[in-house]
Amino acid sequence: MSTMFIILLGIMAIAIGIYQLLGTRVFFELEKKEGQMNAPKVEYAEWSSILVSSIIIIVGICVLAYVGVTAY
């Protein structure tokens, strides 16, 4: 595989993770403000979404680290 494609893949994973993280935070804050989400299970949904976003960001960082290590 091309190195540029792998770099693009890593950058896109980081960007998607950050986008999802910000979108999740905004969504949950707006829904809580409107009073739609007042069940006790909402906190678990919010934290699981943050966990998934963090995993996507970490995978992107690992892909970029792999490219950096194999470049030498």
JSON list of C-alpha atoms in Angstrom, two decimals:
[
{"chain": "A", "resi": 1, "resn": "MET", "atom": "CA", "xyz": [0.00, 0.00, 0.00]},
{"chain": "A", "resi": 2, "resn": "SER", "atom": "CA", "xyz": [1.08, 3.51, -0.66]},
{"chain": "A", "resi": 3, "resn": "THR", "atom": "CA", "xyz": [2.48, 5.45, 2.27]},
{"chain": "A", "resi": 4, "resn": "MET", "atom": "CA", "xyz": [0.40, 8.51, 1.37]},
{"chain": "A", "resi": 5, "resn": "PHE", "atom": "CA", "xyz": [-2.77, 6.42, 1.50]},
{"chain": "A", "resi": 6, "resn": "ILE", "atom": "CA", "xyz": [-1.87, 5.12, 4.96]},
{"chain": "A", "resi": 7, "resn": "ILE", "atom": "CA", "xyz": [-1.10, 8.66, 6.18]},
{"chain": "A", "resi": 8, "resn": "LEU", "atom": "CA", "xyz": [-4.44, 9.85, 4.78]},
{"chain": "A", "resi": 9, "resn": "LEU", "atom": "CA", "xyz": [-6.17, 6.94, 6.50]},
{"chain": "A", "resi": 10, "resn": "GLY", "atom": "CA", "xyz": [-4.64, 7.88, 9.85]},
{"chain": "A", "resi": 11, "resn": "ILE", "atom": "CA", "xyz": [-5.48, 11.56, 9.49]},
{"chain": "A", "resi": 12, "resn": "MET", "atom": "CA", "xyz": [-9.05, 10.74, 8.46]},
{"chain": "A", "resi": 13, "resn": "ALA", "atom": "CA", "xyz": [-9.48, 8.44, 11.48]},
{"chain": "A", "resi": 14, "resn": "ILE", "atom": "CA", "xyz": [-8.35, 11.23, 13.80]},
{"chain": "A", "resi": 15, "resn": "ALA", "atom": "CA", "xyz": [-10.62, 13.76, 12.08]},
{"chain": "A", "resi": 16, "resn": "ILE", "atom": "CA", "xyz": [-13.64, 11.44, 12.18]},
{"chain": "A", "resi": 17, "resn": "GLY", "atom": "CA", "xyz": [-13.02, 10.68, 15.85]},
{"chain": "A", "resi": 18, "resn": "ILE", "atom": "CA", "xyz": [-12.82, 14.36, 16.76]},
{"chain": "A", "resi": 19, "resn": "TYR", "atom": "CA", "xyz": [-15.90, 15.16, 14.67]},
{"chain": "A", "resi": 20, "resn": "GLN", "atom": "CA", "xyz": [-17.86, 12.38, 16.33]},
{"chain": "A", "resi": 21, "resn": "LEU", "atom": "CA", "xyz": [-16.67, 13.45, 19.78]},
{"chain": "A", "resi": 22, "resn": "LEU", "atom": "CA", "xyz": [-17.73, 17.06, 19.27]},
{"chain": "A", "resi": 23, "resn": "GLY", "atom": "CA", "xyz": [-21.03, 16.05, 17.67]},
{"chain": "A", "resi": 24, "resn": "THR", "atom": "CA", "xyz": [-21.86, 13.72, 20.53]},
{"chain": "A", "resi": 25, "resn": "ARG", "atom": "CA", "xyz": [-21.15, 16.35, 23.15]},
{"chain": "A", "resi": 26, "resn": "VAL", "atom": "CA", "xyz": [-23.30, 18.94, 21.36]},
{"chain": "A", "resi": 27, "resn": "PHE", "atom": "CA", "xyz": [-26.13, 16.45, 20.80]},
{"chain": "A", "resi": 28, "resn": "PHE", "atom": "CA", "xyz": [-26.28, 15.34, 24.42]},
{"chain": "A", "resi": 29, "resn": "GLU", "atom": "CA", "xyz": [-26.03, 18.89, 25.76]},
{"chain": "A", "resi": 30, "resn": "LEU", "atom": "CA", "xyz": [-28.88, 20.08, 23.53]},
{"chain": "A", "resi": 31, "resn": "GLU", "atom": "CA", "xyz": [-31.08, 17.13, 24.38]},
{"chain": "A", "resi": 32, "resn": "LYS", "atom": "CA", "xyz": [-30.45, 17.55, 28.11]},
{"chain": "A", "resi": 33, "resn": "LYS", "atom": "CA", "xyz": [-31.27, 21.25, 27.86]},
{"chain": "A", "resi": 34, "resn": "GLU", "atom": "CA", "xyz": [-34.60, 20.46, 26.19]},
{"chain": "A", "resi": 35, "resn": "GLY", "atom": "CA", "xyz": [-35.39, 17.87, 28.86]},
{"chain": "A", "resi": 36, "resn": "GLN", "atom": "CA", "xyz": [-35.52, 14.97, 26.43]},
{"chain": "A", "resi": 37, "resn": "MET", "atom": "CA", "xyz": [-32.83, 12.91, 28.12]},
{"chain": "A", "resi": 38, "resn": "ASN", "atom": "CA", "xyz": [-33.44, 12.59, 31.82]},
{"chain": "A", "resi": 39, "resn": "ALA", "atom": "CA", "xyz": [-33.22, 8.81, 32.22]},
{"chain": "A", "resi": 40, "resn": "PRO", "atom": "CA", "xyz": [-30.37, 7.41, 34.34]},
{"chain": "A", "resi": 41, "resn": "LYS", "atom": "CA", "xyz": [-29.07, 5.36, 31.37]},
{"chain": "A", "resi": 42, "resn": "VAL", "atom": "CA", "xyz": [-28.17, 8.51, 29.41]},
{"chain": "A", "resi": 43, "resn": "GLU", "atom": "CA", "xyz": [-24.81, 8.85, 31.15]},
{"chain": "A", "resi": 44, "resn": "TYR", "atom": "CA", "xyz": [-23.82, 5.35, 29.99]},
{"chain": "A", "resi": 45, "resn": "ALA", "atom": "CA", "xyz": [-24.75, 6.17, 26.40]},
{"chain": "A", "resi": 46, "resn": "GLU", "atom": "CA", "xyz": [-22.80, 9.40, 26.54]},
{"chain": "A", "resi": 47, "resn": "TRP", "atom": "CA", "xyz": [-19.67, 7.80, 27.98]},
{"chain": "A", "resi": 48, "resn": "SER", "atom": "CA", "xyz": [-19.81, 4.85, 25.59]},
{"chain": "A", "resi": 49, "resn": "SER", "atom": "CA", "xyz": [-19.95, 7.25, 22.65]},
{"chain": "A", "resi": 50, "resn": "ILE", "atom": "CA", "xyz": [-16.97, 9.15, 24.05]},
{"chain": "A", "resi": 51, "resn": "LEU", "atom": "CA", "xyz": [-15.13, 5.83, 24.42]},
{"chain": "A", "resi": 52, "resn": "VAL", "atom": "CA", "xyz": [-15.80, 4.88, 20.80]},
{"chain": "A", "resi": 53, "resn": "SER", "atom": "CA", "xyz": [-14.60, 8.31, 19.62]},
{"chain": "A", "resi": 54, "resn": "SER", "atom": "CA", "xyz": [-11.44, 7.97, 21.70]},
{"chain": "A", "resi": 55, "resn": "ILE", "atom": "CA", "xyz": [-10.73, 4.52, 20.26]},
{"chain": "A", "resi": 56, "resn": "ILE", "atom": "CA", "xyz": [-11.08, 5.88, 16.71]},
{"chain": "A", "resi": 57, "resn": "ILE", "atom": "CA", "xyz": [-8.66, 8.72, 17.52]},
{"chain": "A", "resi": 58, "resn": "ILE", "atom": "CA", "xyz": [-6.16, 6.30, 19.10]},
{"chain": "A", "resi": 59, "resn": "VAL", "atom": "CA", "xyz": [-6.31, 4.02, 16.04]},
{"chain": "A", "resi": 60, "resn": "GLY", "atom": "CA", "xyz": [-5.55, 7.03, 13.84]},
{"chain": "A", "resi": 61, "resn": "ILE", "atom": "CA", "xyz": [-2.57, 7.95, 16.00]},
{"chain": "A", "resi": 62, "resn": "CYS", "atom": "CA", "xyz": [-1.33, 4.34, 15.88]},
{"chain": "A", "resi": 63, "resn": "VAL", "atom": "CA", "xyz": [-1.58, 4.30, 12.10]},
{"chain": "A", "resi": 64, "resn": "LEU", "atom": "CA", "xyz": [0.46, 7.49, 11.87]},
{"chain": "A", "resi": 65, "resn": "ALA", "atom": "CA", "xyz": [2.99, 6.11, 14.36]},
{"chain": "A", "resi": 66, "resn": "TYR", "atom": "CA", "xyz": [3.30, 2.96, 12.25]},
{"chain": "A", "resi": 67, "resn": "VAL", "atom": "CA", "xyz": [4.08, 5.06, 9.19]},
{"chain": "A", "resi": 68, "resn": "GLY", "atom": "CA", "xyz": [6.63, 7.04, 11.18]},
{"chain": "A", "resi": 69, "resn": "VAL", "atom": "CA", "xyz": [8.36, 3.91, 12.45]},
{"chain": "A", "resi": 70, "resn": "THR", "atom": "CA", "xyz": [8.46, 2.16, 9.09]},
{"chain": "A", "resi": 71, "resn": "ALA", "atom": "CA", "xyz": [9.73, 5.27, 7.29]},
{"chain": "A", "resi": 72, "resn": "TYR", "atom": "CA", "xyz": [13.23, 4.73, 8.66]}
]
